[in-house]
mmCIF file of C-alpha atoms in Angstrom:
data_model
loop_
_atom_site.group_PDB
_atom_site.id
_atom_site.type_symbol
_atom_site.label_atom_id
_atom_site.label_comp_id
_atom_site.label_asym_id
_atom_site.label_seq_id
_atom_site.Cartn_x
_atom_site.Cartn_y
_atom_site.Cartn_z
ATOM 1 C CA UNK A 1 38.193 -258.623 14.068
ATOM 2 C CA UNK A 2 40.621 -256.075 12.943
ATOM 3 C CA UNK A 3 41.530 -258.022 9.646
ATOM 4 C CA UNK A 4 37.766 -258.750 8.629
ATOM 5 C CA UNK A 5 37.133 -254.578 9.534
ATOM 6 C CA UNK A 6 40.126 -254.128 6.864
ATOM 7 C CA UNK A 7 38.073 -256.242 4.418
ATOM 8 C CA UNK A 8 40.042 -259.435 4.675
ATOM 9 C CA UNK A 9 37.779 -262.821 5.229
ATOM 10 C CA UNK A 10 38.512 -265.456 8.185
ATOM 11 C CA UNK A 11 38.576 -269.069 6.693
ATOM 12 C CA UNK A 12 40.071 -270.986 10.472
ATOM 13 C CA UNK A 13 41.489 -270.636 13.151
ATOM 14 C CA UNK A 14 43.360 -272.485 16.085
ATOM 15 C CA UNK A 15 42.807 -272.359 20.371
ATOM 16 C CA UNK A 16 44.058 -273.964 22.712
ATOM 17 C CA UNK A 17 41.647 -272.713 25.725
ATOM 18 C CA UNK A 18 37.924 -274.092 25.424
ATOM 19 C CA UNK A 19 36.713 -270.883 27.033
ATOM 20 C CA UNK A 20 37.936 -268.391 24.272
ATOM 21 C CA UNK A 21 36.903 -270.937 21.530
ATOM 22 C CA UNK A 22 33.517 -270.308 23.091
ATOM 23 C CA UNK A 23 33.912 -266.671 22.867
ATOM 24 C CA UNK A 24 35.284 -266.810 19.367
ATOM 25 C CA UNK A 25 32.477 -268.633 17.924
ATOM 26 C CA UNK A 26 29.692 -267.130 19.787
ATOM 27 C CA UNK A 27 31.602 -263.881 18.180
ATOM 28 C CA UNK A 28 32.146 -264.898 15.411
ATOM 29 C CA UNK A 29 30.185 -267.974 13.636
ATOM 30 C CA UNK A 30 26.643 -268.558 15.374
ATOM 31 C CA UNK A 31 23.628 -267.744 13.089
ATOM 32 C CA UNK A 32 20.619 -266.330 14.842
ATOM 33 C CA UNK A 33 18.745 -269.792 15.038
ATOM 34 C CA UNK A 34 21.968 -271.242 16.851
ATOM 35 C CA UNK A 35 21.789 -268.587 19.183
ATOM 36 C CA UNK A 36 18.112 -268.855 20.296
ATOM 37 C CA UNK A 37 18.956 -272.795 20.803
ATOM 38 C CA UNK A 38 21.741 -272.346 22.854
ATOM 39 C CA UNK A 39 19.449 -269.409 24.930
ATOM 40 C CA UNK A 40 17.300 -272.674 26.081
ATOM 41 C CA UNK A 41 20.109 -274.299 27.681
ATOM 42 C CA UNK A 42 21.529 -273.834 30.926
ATOM 43 C CA UNK A 43 25.253 -271.562 30.941
ATOM 44 C CA UNK A 44 27.403 -274.669 31.231
ATOM 45 C CA UNK A 45 25.621 -277.071 28.995
ATOM 46 C CA UNK A 46 25.746 -273.867 26.602
ATOM 47 C CA UNK A 47 29.470 -273.818 26.940
ATOM 48 C CA UNK A 48 30.100 -277.444 26.187
ATOM 49 C CA UNK A 49 27.352 -277.685 23.334
ATOM 50 C CA UNK A 50 29.326 -274.829 21.694
ATOM 51 C CA UNK A 51 32.346 -276.350 21.363
ATOM 52 C CA UNK A 52 30.685 -279.163 18.461
ATOM 53 C CA UNK A 53 31.821 -278.739 15.056
ATOM 54 C CA UNK A 54 27.915 -278.099 13.736
ATOM 55 C CA UNK A 55 28.536 -274.097 15.333
ATOM 56 C CA UNK A 56 31.492 -273.213 13.760
ATOM 57 C CA UNK A 57 29.637 -273.605 10.302
ATOM 58 C CA UNK A 58 32.143 -274.311 8.095
ATOM 59 C CA UNK A 59 35.187 -272.592 9.404
ATOM 60 C CA UNK A 60 38.596 -274.757 10.395
ATOM 61 C CA UNK A 61 39.503 -275.120 13.363
ATOM 62 C CA UNK A 62 42.237 -276.979 15.436
ATOM 63 C CA UNK A 63 42.614 -276.987 19.184
ATOM 64 C CA UNK A 64 46.399 -277.693 19.619
ATOM 65 C CA UNK A 65 49.081 -276.167 17.270
ATOM 66 C CA UNK A 66 51.500 -278.906 18.202
ATOM 67 C CA UNK A 67 48.935 -281.234 16.857
ATOM 68 C CA UNK A 68 48.425 -279.543 13.525
ATOM 69 C CA UNK A 69 48.939 -281.458 10.195
ATOM 70 C CA UNK A 70 50.086 -278.726 7.457
ATOM 71 C CA UNK A 71 47.663 -281.147 5.065
ATOM 72 C CA UNK A 72 44.914 -279.970 7.370
ATOM 73 C CA UNK A 73 45.465 -276.381 7.107
ATOM 74 C CA UNK A 74 43.155 -274.481 4.504
ATOM 75 C CA UNK A 75 44.947 -272.323 1.867
ATOM 76 C CA UNK A 76 44.784 -268.539 3.130
ATOM 77 C CA UNK A 77 46.402 -265.422 1.936
ATOM 78 C CA UNK A 78 47.881 -264.223 5.194
ATOM 79 C CA UNK A 79 48.478 -266.086 8.338
ATOM 80 C CA UNK A 80 48.229 -264.162 11.836
ATOM 81 C CA UNK A 81 49.190 -265.893 14.951
ATOM 82 C CA UNK A 82 51.090 -264.965 18.272
ATOM 83 C CA UNK A 83 52.978 -267.060 20.452
ATOM 84 C CA UNK A 84 52.565 -267.323 24.348
ATOM 85 C CA UNK A 85 55.025 -263.965 25.499
ATOM 86 C CA UNK A 86 55.298 -265.707 29.497
ATOM 87 C CA UNK A 87 58.733 -266.763 28.693
ATOM 88 C CA UNK A 88 59.579 -263.309 27.342
ATOM 89 C CA UNK A 89 57.244 -260.646 29.210
ATOM 90 C CA UNK A 90 58.806 -258.551 31.396
ATOM 91 C CA UNK A 91 55.766 -258.787 33.398
ATOM 92 C CA UNK A 92 57.465 -262.069 34.433
ATOM 93 C CA UNK A 93 59.471 -261.557 37.226
ATOM 94 C CA UNK A 94 61.006 -264.632 37.744
ATOM 95 C CA UNK A 95 62.178 -266.322 35.113
ATOM 96 C CA UNK A 96 62.359 -265.260 31.560
ATOM 97 C CA UNK A 97 63.259 -267.982 29.445
ATOM 98 C CA UNK A 98 62.881 -266.722 26.218
ATOM 99 C CA UNK A 99 62.478 -268.959 23.124
ATOM 100 C CA UNK A 100 64.339 -271.779 25.500
ATOM 101 C CA UNK A 101 60.654 -271.889 27.457
ATOM 102 C CA UNK A 102 58.206 -274.362 26.614
ATOM 103 C CA UNK A 103 55.246 -271.814 25.463
ATOM 104 C CA UNK A 104 57.615 -269.403 23.264
ATOM 105 C CA UNK A 105 58.976 -271.954 21.422
ATOM 106 C CA UNK A 106 55.505 -272.726 19.968
ATOM 107 C CA UNK A 107 57.030 -269.856 17.452
ATOM 108 C CA UNK A 108 59.146 -272.727 15.636
ATOM 109 C CA UNK A 109 56.392 -275.081 15.486
ATOM 110 C CA UNK A 110 54.096 -272.571 13.030
ATOM 111 C CA UNK A 111 57.195 -271.655 11.041
ATOM 112 C CA UNK A 112 58.200 -276.216 10.911
ATOM 113 C CA UNK A 113 54.253 -276.309 9.529
ATOM 114 C CA UNK A 114 54.788 -273.306 7.124
ATOM 115 C CA UNK A 115 57.648 -275.414 5.645
ATOM 116 C CA UNK A 116 55.258 -278.137 5.050
ATOM 117 C CA UNK A 117 52.491 -276.113 3.378
ATOM 118 C CA UNK A 118 52.482 -277.028 -0.154
ATOM 119 C CA UNK A 119 53.672 -274.145 -2.459
ATOM 120 C CA UNK A 120 50.457 -273.037 -3.744
ATOM 121 C CA UNK A 121 49.075 -273.259 -0.282
ATOM 122 C CA UNK A 122 51.606 -271.187 1.499
ATOM 123 C CA UNK A 123 50.268 -267.684 2.893
ATOM 124 C CA UNK A 124 52.415 -264.670 0.977
ATOM 125 C CA UNK A 125 51.999 -262.620 4.261
ATOM 126 C CA UNK A 126 52.507 -263.348 8.098
ATOM 127 C CA UNK A 127 51.310 -261.457 11.136
ATOM 128 C CA UNK A 128 52.994 -261.823 14.341
ATOM 129 C CA UNK A 129 51.992 -259.982 17.454
ATOM 130 C CA UNK A 130 54.244 -259.957 20.591
ATOM 131 C CA UNK A 131 55.328 -257.832 23.679
ATOM 132 C CA UNK A 132 58.228 -255.448 22.783
ATOM 133 C CA UNK A 133 60.331 -257.228 24.976
ATOM 134 C CA UNK A 134 61.516 -260.025 22.384
ATOM 135 C CA UNK A 135 63.361 -257.038 21.088
ATOM 136 C CA UNK A 136 65.973 -257.142 23.661
ATOM 137 C CA UNK A 137 65.514 -260.448 25.679
ATOM 138 C CA UNK A 138 68.628 -263.045 25.618
ATOM 139 C CA UNK A 139 70.712 -259.704 23.975
ATOM 140 C CA UNK A 140 68.456 -259.861 21.146
ATOM 141 C CA UNK A 141 69.929 -262.919 20.151
ATOM 142 C CA UNK A 142 66.231 -264.782 20.501
ATOM 143 C CA UNK A 143 64.888 -261.734 17.697
ATOM 144 C CA UNK A 144 67.645 -262.527 15.666
ATOM 145 C CA UNK A 145 66.937 -266.192 15.664
ATOM 146 C CA UNK A 146 63.306 -265.076 14.777
ATOM 147 C CA UNK A 147 64.654 -263.081 12.055
ATOM 148 C CA UNK A 148 66.627 -266.172 10.567
ATOM 149 C CA UNK A 149 63.924 -268.824 10.904
ATOM 150 C CA UNK A 150 61.810 -266.513 8.664
ATOM 151 C CA UNK A 151 64.567 -265.695 6.091
ATOM 152 C CA UNK A 152 64.818 -269.687 6.306
ATOM 153 C CA UNK A 153 60.834 -269.920 5.084
ATOM 154 C CA UNK A 154 61.492 -267.248 2.498
ATOM 155 C CA UNK A 155 60.098 -264.547 4.160
ATOM 156 C CA UNK A 156 61.340 -261.280 4.742
ATOM 157 C CA UNK A 157 60.325 -259.244 8.057
ATOM 158 C CA UNK A 158 59.800 -255.805 9.036
ATOM 159 C CA UNK A 159 58.539 -254.688 12.292
ATOM 160 C CA UNK A 160 57.279 -252.196 14.561
ATOM 161 C CA UNK A 161 56.343 -251.521 17.980
ATOM 162 C CA UNK A 162 52.962 -249.569 18.550
ATOM 163 C CA UNK A 163 50.876 -248.585 21.467
ATOM 164 C CA UNK A 164 47.135 -248.898 21.346
ATOM 165 C CA UNK A 165 47.069 -245.200 22.848
ATOM 166 C CA UNK A 166 48.015 -243.893 19.861
ATOM 167 C CA UNK A 167 44.988 -246.113 17.819
ATOM 168 C CA UNK A 168 42.110 -244.235 19.728
ATOM 169 C CA UNK A 169 42.230 -246.789 22.501
ATOM 170 C CA UNK A 170 42.855 -245.038 26.171
ATOM 171 C CA UNK A 171 44.993 -248.031 26.785
ATOM 172 C CA UNK A 172 49.003 -247.898 27.529
ATOM 173 C CA UNK A 173 49.865 -251.108 25.684
ATOM 174 C CA UNK A 174 53.142 -251.090 23.988
ATOM 175 C CA UNK A 175 53.517 -254.323 21.314
ATOM 176 C CA UNK A 176 55.731 -255.600 19.058
ATOM 177 C CA UNK A 177 54.238 -256.278 15.112
ATOM 178 C CA UNK A 178 56.100 -258.378 12.807
ATOM 179 C CA UNK A 179 55.467 -258.819 9.468
ATOM 180 C CA UNK A 180 56.636 -261.240 6.668
ATOM 181 C CA UNK A 181 56.389 -260.819 3.168
ATOM 182 C CA UNK A 182 56.970 -263.465 0.236
ATOM 183 C CA UNK A 183 56.700 -263.968 -3.079
ATOM 184 C CA UNK A 184 55.067 -261.059 -5.096
ATOM 185 C CA UNK A 185 54.427 -259.397 -1.501
ATOM 186 C CA UNK A 186 58.304 -258.934 -0.766
ATOM 187 C CA UNK A 187 57.892 -255.256 -2.779
ATOM 188 C CA UNK A 188 55.010 -254.341 -0.377
ATOM 189 C CA UNK A 189 55.900 -252.278 2.932
ATOM 190 C CA UNK A 190 53.412 -251.848 5.854
ATOM 191 C CA UNK A 191 55.401 -249.932 8.357
ATOM 192 C CA UNK A 192 55.878 -247.012 9.494
ATOM 193 C CA UNK A 193 52.449 -246.979 10.386
ATOM 194 C CA UNK A 194 52.004 -242.613 11.850
ATOM 195 C CA UNK A 195 49.837 -242.622 15.011
ATOM 196 C CA UNK A 196 46.149 -241.605 14.590
ATOM 197 C CA UNK A 197 45.066 -240.413 17.998
ATOM 198 C CA UNK A 198 48.396 -238.625 18.700
ATOM 199 C CA UNK A 199 46.011 -234.849 19.389
ATOM 200 C CA UNK A 200 43.629 -235.895 22.120
ATOM 201 C CA UNK A 201 45.478 -238.674 23.692
ATOM 202 C CA UNK A 202 48.017 -236.852 24.237
ATOM 203 C CA UNK A 203 46.882 -233.857 26.608
ATOM 204 C CA UNK A 204 45.402 -236.860 29.052
ATOM 205 C CA UNK A 205 47.526 -237.892 32.329
ATOM 206 C CA UNK A 206 47.164 -240.750 33.943
ATOM 207 C CA UNK A 207 47.127 -240.283 37.779
ATOM 208 C CA UNK A 208 50.487 -240.718 39.482
ATOM 209 C CA UNK A 209 49.487 -241.305 42.900
ATOM 210 C CA UNK A 210 50.278 -245.177 42.893
ATOM 211 C CA UNK A 211 53.821 -244.816 42.337
ATOM 212 C CA UNK A 212 55.963 -246.760 44.254
ATOM 213 C CA UNK A 213 53.402 -249.871 43.747
ATOM 214 C CA UNK A 214 54.996 -252.984 42.717
ATOM 215 C CA UNK A 215 52.520 -253.173 39.187
ATOM 216 C CA UNK A 216 51.235 -251.010 37.605
ATOM 217 C CA UNK A 217 47.732 -252.435 37.406
ATOM 218 C CA UNK A 218 47.730 -251.955 41.399
ATOM 219 C CA UNK A 219 47.720 -248.405 40.664
ATOM 220 C CA UNK A 220 44.714 -246.194 40.601
ATOM 221 C CA UNK A 221 43.912 -244.236 37.291
ATOM 222 C CA UNK A 222 41.412 -241.167 36.683
ATOM 223 C CA UNK A 223 38.899 -242.029 34.338
ATOM 224 C CA UNK A 224 39.633 -239.550 31.951
ATOM 225 C CA UNK A 225 42.982 -240.648 31.422
ATOM 226 C CA UNK A 226 44.610 -243.540 29.827
ATOM 227 C CA UNK A 227 44.623 -246.913 31.237
ATOM 228 C CA UNK A 228 47.499 -249.268 32.257
ATOM 229 C CA UNK A 229 48.209 -252.306 30.006
ATOM 230 C CA UNK A 230 45.323 -254.484 30.711
ATOM 231 C CA UNK A 231 46.749 -257.878 32.473
ATOM 232 C CA UNK A 232 45.574 -261.247 32.185
ATOM 233 C CA UNK A 233 43.523 -261.236 35.094
ATOM 234 C CA UNK A 234 40.625 -261.762 37.268
ATOM 235 C CA UNK A 235 37.623 -259.346 37.009
ATOM 236 C CA UNK A 236 37.219 -258.895 40.814
ATOM 237 C CA UNK A 237 41.137 -257.863 40.688
ATOM 238 C CA UNK A 238 43.246 -255.109 39.590
ATOM 239 C CA UNK A 239 42.841 -251.694 36.797
ATOM 240 C CA UNK A 240 41.076 -249.734 39.473
ATOM 241 C CA UNK A 241 39.879 -245.760 38.197
ATOM 242 C CA UNK A 242 38.209 -243.758 40.927
ATOM 243 C CA UNK A 243 34.960 -242.532 39.969
ATOM 244 C CA UNK A 244 32.695 -239.759 42.270
ATOM 245 C CA UNK A 245 35.404 -240.280 44.596
ATOM 246 C CA UNK A 246 34.869 -244.223 45.205
ATOM 247 C CA UNK A 247 37.427 -247.115 43.754
ATOM 248 C CA UNK A 248 35.873 -248.766 40.470
ATOM 249 C CA UNK A 249 37.474 -251.795 39.249
ATOM 250 C CA UNK A 250 36.930 -252.498 35.243
ATOM 251 C CA UNK A 251 34.774 -255.076 34.571
ATOM 252 C CA UNK A 252 35.150 -257.069 31.501
ATOM 253 C CA UNK A 253 32.954 -255.505 29.132
ATOM 254 C CA UNK A 254 35.369 -252.494 30.089
ATOM 255 C CA UNK A 255 38.087 -254.430 29.203
ATOM 256 C CA UNK A 256 37.376 -255.573 25.936
ATOM 257 C CA UNK A 257 36.112 -251.753 25.119
ATOM 258 C CA UNK A 258 39.936 -250.607 25.734
ATOM 259 C CA UNK A 259 40.394 -253.719 23.046
ATOM 260 C CA UNK A 260 38.216 -252.112 20.537
ATOM 261 C CA UNK A 261 35.122 -254.461 20.623
ATOM 262 C CA UNK A 262 32.008 -253.219 20.177
ATOM 263 C CA UNK A 263 29.170 -253.997 22.739
ATOM 264 C CA UNK A 264 27.805 -255.875 20.144
ATOM 265 C CA UNK A 265 30.451 -258.559 20.195
ATOM 266 C CA UNK A 266 31.054 -258.276 23.915
ATOM 267 C CA UNK A 267 27.425 -259.507 24.597
ATOM 268 C CA UNK A 268 28.262 -262.021 22.342
ATOM 269 C CA UNK A 269 30.853 -263.111 24.465
ATOM 270 C CA UNK A 270 28.750 -262.387 27.822
ATOM 271 C CA UNK A 271 26.198 -265.134 26.166
ATOM 272 C CA UNK A 272 28.488 -267.841 26.796
ATOM 273 C CA UNK A 273 31.354 -267.222 29.377
ATOM 274 C CA UNK A 274 31.294 -265.473 32.929
ATOM 275 C CA UNK A 275 33.433 -262.533 33.209
ATOM 276 C CA UNK A 276 36.054 -264.241 34.889
ATOM 277 C CA UNK A 277 37.151 -265.945 31.788
ATOM 278 C CA UNK A 278 36.475 -262.727 29.875
ATOM 279 C CA UNK A 279 38.311 -260.198 31.723
ATOM 280 C CA UNK A 280 41.224 -263.031 31.498
ATOM 281 C CA UNK A 281 40.420 -262.919 27.691
ATOM 282 C CA UNK A 282 40.205 -259.709 27.079
ATOM 283 C CA UNK A 283 43.802 -259.310 28.685
ATOM 284 C CA UNK A 284 45.004 -261.782 26.274
ATOM 285 C CA UNK A 285 43.716 -260.049 23.431
ATOM 286 C CA UNK A 286 45.060 -257.737 20.471
ATOM 287 C CA UNK A 287 43.888 -254.071 20.196
ATOM 288 C CA UNK A 288 41.248 -254.174 17.808
ATOM 289 C CA UNK A 289 41.945 -250.945 16.151
ATOM 290 C CA UNK A 290 45.423 -251.466 16.291
ATOM 291 C CA UNK A 291 45.384 -254.655 13.645
ATOM 292 C CA UNK A 292 43.084 -252.658 11.717
ATOM 293 C CA UNK A 293 45.492 -249.878 11.076
ATOM 294 C CA UNK A 294 48.444 -252.818 9.861
ATOM 295 C CA UNK A 295 45.326 -255.189 7.466
ATOM 296 C CA UNK A 296 44.599 -251.958 5.235
ATOM 297 C CA UNK A 297 48.300 -252.064 4.249
ATOM 298 C CA UNK A 298 48.673 -255.922 3.915
#
């Protein structure tokens, strides 16, 4: 959505989680006629039906990046991707294996595919997102490996940590964004990007009464403040605020709003998934406002 709001067009996507595929398809690809038909079906049947190819309306799709062939991928100017952050994130208090972990090592799978793509089909730009801890995990050697792999693939890299609260979202969410350039795009620079909402959000303070709790998501926040970074969590727990003296747990819709989604698109996701899955998807999402600011410069 952030890319399209800046004038780019999506030609395909790859996603392993079937509930996320269903939400994406409902948000972006369904025609009115298809939506009307699906509304006649029970929810479980609707979720199964929407995974059929006919509902993607010509947009390329693959479920597992490990089983994708470079020849299958359509020609594109830019590849946008992230790789699972569980092996890197500070939220993982047990084992942070970095690129030694099975999930975060998917970065190398993407770089392998880029190396197999025919020259005329190779994207001239890469947009990569992950947690800020990628910069320092394993003493910085993992990030160095990332830069080496991008260089071997012919991509110059630039990067910046951007916080959603500085781009119109009342959410304290720091993420590392990396842009790779090759060919003619090597002369173009995206970063640094300046804050767009510094004046308003700077005067708002979160409630600090939860200091000492083990997780920022378990603290209680004032409704006129900045919410914690949305977790990958159930809608029934975490991320709470106080309204008229009562504790209020953020709904999945409220979490999607914090990620920059309009109610129109959120309702399309509610059409196909239950709040439990949607809350998880909101926590896994990238803030639309931030991506739009980057995409304007691509």
